[in-house]
Amino acid sequence: MQSDRGNPRLKFLDRYVGIPVAGALGLGHRLRGRHALPSSWTSVGVLLISGIGDTVVATGVLTDLRARFPDARIVLFVTANNASFARLLTTPDEIVELPVRQVWRAVQEIRARDLDVIVDLSAWRRFDAILARLSGAETCIGLRTPGQFRHYGYDIVVDHERRHEIENDRRLVAAMGLTSVAEPSVPMDPAAVAPLADPYVVFHLWPGGANFEERSWPIASWKALAREMAARALTVVLTGGPNEFDITQAIVDDWIASGIPARNAIGTSWDTSLAWLAFSTGVVSVNTGVMHVAAALGAPTIALNGPTSGTRWGPRGPFTRCVASPMVPDGYLNLGFEHDERFAHCMDAITVPMVLEAWDSLRSEAAIAGR
């Protein structure tokens, strides 16, 4: 269920039930020892029970896994949060949607794939670590993250580092003998065409997951930026999730009434959404999944970062910029769910001139490269 992401009850259970369960499951290692990577293996499961942004970032290691082990069977495990996007990916041989609220059924789904190795890409949830331990795979690989008490059941433990999350993904697959260097990528229909003939810019106003309000830029600032884009002869196209259609339409109606050419692109298929991003003059977004998708497609992408660190979760692509809040230049979030009241309004400190400066610089760079 989409609402399960950031669900406080599930987070409570994950911590206060998940920690003792993960610890208990790790006792077996004290008796039998940890399993090394098999000398030969033919199947690998990748646990990616997270949001769209993490899924985009993980496409780098998935690409390298396929290139290095072309005959291996790769199974990607996801949830309702990222399943619709994950199904666009062509690298895995199979994509399995797991039920977040039914642990034993999720375990059965994984065990039915008869895996040799399983790699858990998540950094903090005990739920994922428990699934990996109960997967039936000969070798489990996962992260030890300070303060999360989740790593006890892994055979191969990799310490989580405060670097861009793609680097943690790369270090996990390095435990399989793979040097991963590929950047995130999103497959797209080669026959796709621009959904709008005139030049346009895409705005994505809506952050996903926790700390929604702290990670949102004021609507008044978006409107002022839209007016500047209109002065540059660009139509403004707004994207978002299905639940944001009505509020987005109200914004579009207000902007049109103010003389700003605007469109609401919510409610389209993923293929159409990718086309809106890929053929745009550029994308301005809060730090969320759509930002990662746009950057991976090669669209000039500007990320507005308040509590989120651009160093840790910035867009990866050929043409990107991060505009950080001067109140907290490298954010304060570590794993994504923390809260600091001192920076509750840090996004307000990002000004329209700051974004326009980044836009003009990025567009000049893209134009030189022929984009």
CSV table of N, CA and C in Angstrom, one decimal, residues 151-214:
chain,number,residue,atom,x,y,z
A,151,HIS,N,22.0,-6.0,11.6
A,151,HIS,CA,23.0,-6.7,10.8
A,151,HIS,C,23.3,-8.1,11.2
A,152,TYR,N,22.7,-8.5,12.3
A,152,TYR,CA,23.2,-9.8,13.0
A,152,TYR,C,23.0,-11.0,12.1
A,153,GLY,N,22.0,-11.0,11.3
A,153,GLY,CA,21.7,-12.2,10.5
A,153,GLY,C,22.5,-12.3,9.1
A,154,TYR,N,23.2,-11.3,8.8
A,154,TYR,CA,23.9,-11.3,7.5
A,154,TYR,C,25.2,-12.2,7.6
A,155,ASP,N,25.5,-12.8,6.5
A,155,ASP,CA,26.7,-13.6,6.4
A,155,ASP,C,27.9,-12.6,6.1
A,156,ILE,N,27.7,-11.7,5.2
A,156,ILE,CA,28.7,-10.7,4.8
A,156,ILE,C,28.1,-9.3,5.2
A,157,VAL,N,28.8,-8.7,6.1
A,157,VAL,CA,28.4,-7.4,6.6
A,157,VAL,C,29.2,-6.3,6.1
A,158,VAL,N,28.6,-5.2,5.5
A,158,VAL,CA,29.3,-4.1,5.0
A,158,VAL,C,28.8,-2.8,5.8
A,159,ASP,N,29.8,-2.1,6.3
A,159,ASP,CA,29.5,-0.9,7.1
A,159,ASP,C,28.9,0.2,6.2
A,160,HIS,N,27.8,0.7,6.7
A,160,HIS,CA,27.1,1.9,6.0
A,160,HIS,C,28.0,3.1,6.2
A,161,GLU,N,28.2,3.9,5.1
A,161,GLU,CA,29.0,5.1,5.2
A,161,GLU,C,28.1,6.3,4.8
A,162,ARG,N,28.4,7.5,5.4
A,162,ARG,CA,27.7,8.7,5.1
A,162,ARG,C,28.2,9.3,3.8
A,163,ARG,N,28.0,8.6,2.7
A,163,ARG,CA,28.4,9.1,1.4
A,163,ARG,C,27.1,9.0,0.5
A,164,HIS,N,27.2,9.3,-0.8
A,164,HIS,CA,26.0,9.2,-1.6
A,164,HIS,C,25.6,7.7,-1.5
A,165,GLU,N,24.3,7.5,-1.5
A,165,GLU,CA,23.8,6.1,-1.3
A,165,GLU,C,24.2,5.1,-2.4
A,166,ILE,N,24.5,5.7,-3.6
A,166,ILE,CA,25.0,4.8,-4.7
A,166,ILE,C,26.3,4.1,-4.3
A,167,GLU,N,27.1,4.8,-3.4
A,167,GLU,CA,28.4,4.3,-3.0
A,167,GLU,C,28.2,3.1,-2.1
A,168,ASN,N,27.1,3.2,-1.2
A,168,ASN,CA,26.8,2.0,-0.3
A,168,ASN,C,26.3,0.8,-1.1
A,169,ASP,N,25.5,1.1,-2.2
A,169,ASP,CA,25.1,0.0,-3.1
A,169,ASP,C,26.3,-0.6,-3.7
A,170,ARG,N,27.2,0.2,-4.2
A,170,ARG,CA,28.4,-0.4,-4.9
A,170,ARG,C,29.3,-1.2,-3.9
A,171,ARG,N,29.4,-0.8,-2.7
A,171,ARG,CA,30.2,-1.5,-1.7
A,171,ARG,C,29.5,-2.8,-1.4
A,172,LEU,N,28.2,-2.9,-1.4
A,172,LEU,CA,27.5,-4.2,-1.1
A,172,LEU,C,27.8,-5.2,-2.2
A,173,VAL,N,27.7,-4.8,-3.5
A,173,VAL,CA,28.0,-5.7,-4.6
A,173,VAL,C,29.5,-6.0,-4.7
A,174,ALA,N,30.3,-5.1,-4.2
A,174,ALA,CA,31.7,-5.4,-4.2
A,174,ALA,C,32.0,-6.7,-3.4
A,175,ALA,N,31.2,-7.0,-2.4
A,175,ALA,CA,31.3,-8.2,-1.6
A,175,ALA,C,31.1,-9.4,-2.5
A,176,MET,N,30.5,-9.3,-3.7
A,176,MET,CA,30.3,-10.4,-4.6
A,176,MET,C,31.4,-10.4,-5.7
A,177,GLY,N,32.4,-9.6,-5.5
A,177,GLY,CA,33.5,-9.5,-6.5
A,177,GLY,C,33.2,-8.6,-7.6
A,178,LEU,N,32.3,-7.7,-7.5
A,178,LEU,CA,31.8,-6.9,-8.6
A,178,LEU,C,32.3,-5.4,-8.3
A,179,THR,N,33.0,-4.8,-9.2
A,179,THR,CA,33.3,-3.4,-9.2
A,179,THR,C,32.2,-2.7,-10.0
A,180,SER,N,31.4,-2.0,-9.3
A,180,SER,CA,30.3,-1.3,-10.0
A,180,SER,C,30.6,0.2,-10.2
A,181,VAL,N,30.4,0.6,-11.4
A,181,VAL,CA,30.7,2.0,-11.8
A,181,VAL,C,29.6,2.7,-12.5
A,182,ALA,N,28.6,1.9,-13.0
A,182,ALA,CA,27.5,2.4,-13.8
A,182,ALA,C,26.7,3.4,-13.0
A,183,GLU,N,26.3,4.5,-13.7
A,183,GLU,CA,25.4,5.5,-13.1
A,183,GLU,C,23.9,5.1,-13.3
A,184,PRO,N,23.0,5.6,-12.5
A,184,PRO,CA,21.6,5.3,-12.6
A,184,PRO,C,21.1,5.5,-14.1
A,185,SER,N,20.2,4.7,-14.5
A,185,SER,CA,19.6,4.9,-15.8
A,185,SER,C,18.2,4.4,-15.8
A,186,VAL,N,17.4,4.9,-16.6
A,186,VAL,CA,16.0,4.6,-16.7
A,186,VAL,C,15.6,4.2,-18.1
A,187,PRO,N,15.2,3.0,-18.4
A,187,PRO,CA,14.8,2.6,-19.8
A,187,PRO,C,13.6,3.4,-20.3
A,188,MET,N,13.6,3.7,-21.6
A,188,MET,CA,12.5,4.5,-22.1
A,188,MET,C,12.2,4.0,-23.5
A,189,ASP,N,11.0,4.1,-23.9
A,189,ASP,CA,10.6,3.6,-25.3
A,189,ASP,C,11.3,4.5,-26.3
A,190,PRO,N,12.1,3.8,-27.2
A,190,PRO,CA,12.8,4.6,-28.2
A,190,PRO,C,11.9,5.3,-29.2
A,191,ALA,N,10.6,4.9,-29.2
A,191,ALA,CA,9.7,5.6,-30.1
A,191,ALA,C,9.0,6.7,-29.5
A,192,ALA,N,9.3,7.0,-28.2
A,192,ALA,CA,8.6,8.1,-27.5
A,192,ALA,C,8.9,9.4,-28.1
A,193,VAL,N,7.9,10.3,-28.1
A,193,VAL,CA,8.0,11.7,-28.6
A,193,VAL,C,7.6,12.7,-27.6
A,194,ALA,N,8.0,13.9,-27.8
A,194,ALA,CA,7.7,14.9,-26.8
A,194,ALA,C,6.2,15.1,-26.7
A,195,PRO,N,5.6,15.2,-25.5
A,195,PRO,CA,4.2,15.3,-25.4
A,195,PRO,C,3.7,16.7,-25.6
A,196,LEU,N,4.6,17.7,-25.8
A,196,LEU,CA,4.2,19.1,-26.1
A,196,LEU,C,5.2,19.6,-27.1
A,197,ALA,N,4.6,20.3,-28.1
A,197,ALA,CA,5.5,20.8,-29.2
A,197,ALA,C,6.3,22.0,-28.7
A,198,ASP,N,5.8,22.8,-27.9
A,198,ASP,CA,6.5,24.0,-27.4
A,198,ASP,C,7.4,23.7,-26.3
A,199,PRO,N,8.5,24.5,-26.1
A,199,PRO,CA,9.4,24.3,-25.0
A,199,PRO,C,8.7,24.4,-23.6
A,200,TYR,N,9.1,23.5,-22.7
A,200,TYR,CA,8.4,23.5,-21.4
A,200,TYR,C,9.4,23.1,-20.3
A,201,VAL,N,9.1,23.5,-19.1
A,201,VAL,CA,9.9,23.1,-17.9
A,201,VAL,C,8.9,22.3,-17.0
A,202,VAL,N,9.5,21.3,-16.4
A,202,VAL,CA,8.7,20.5,-15.4
A,202,VAL,C,9.0,20.9,-14.0
A,203,PHE,N,7.9,21.1,-13.2
A,203,PHE,CA,8.1,21.4,-11.8
A,203,PHE,C,7.5,20.2,-11.1
A,204,HIS,N,8.2,19.7,-10.0
A,204,HIS,CA,7.7,18.6,-9.2
A,204,HIS,C,7.7,19.2,-7.7
A,205,LEU,N,6.5,19.5,-7.2
A,205,LEU,CA,6.4,20.2,-6.0
A,205,LEU,C,6.3,19.3,-4.7
A,206,TRP,N,6.0,18.0,-4.9
A,206,TRP,CA,5.6,17.2,-3.8
A,206,TRP,C,6.6,16.2,-3.4
A,207,PRO,N,7.2,16.3,-2.2
A,207,PRO,CA,8.1,15.3,-1.7
A,207,PRO,C,7.4,14.1,-1.2
A,208,GLY,N,8.0,12.9,-1.2
A,208,GLY,CA,7.4,11.7,-0.7
A,208,GLY,C,8.0,11.3,0.6
A,209,GLY,N,7.4,10.4,1.3
A,209,GLY,CA,8.0,9.8,2.5
A,209,GLY,C,7.8,10.8,3.7
A,210,ALA,N,8.8,10.7,4.7
A,210,ALA,CA,8.7,11.5,5.9
A,210,ALA,C,9.0,12.9,5.7
A,211,ASN,N,8.7,13.7,6.7
A,211,ASN,CA,9.1,15.2,6.8
A,211,ASN,C,8.6,15.9,5.5
A,212,PHE,N,7.4,15.6,5.2
A,212,PHE,CA,6.8,16.2,4.0
A,212,PHE,C,6.8,17.8,4.0
A,213,GLU,N,6.4,18.3,5.1
A,213,GLU,CA,6.3,19.8,5.2
A,213,GLU,C,7.7,20.4,5.2
A,214,GLU,N,8.6,19.8,5.9
A,214,GLU,CA,10.0,20.4,6.0
A,214,GLU,C,10.7,20.3,4.6
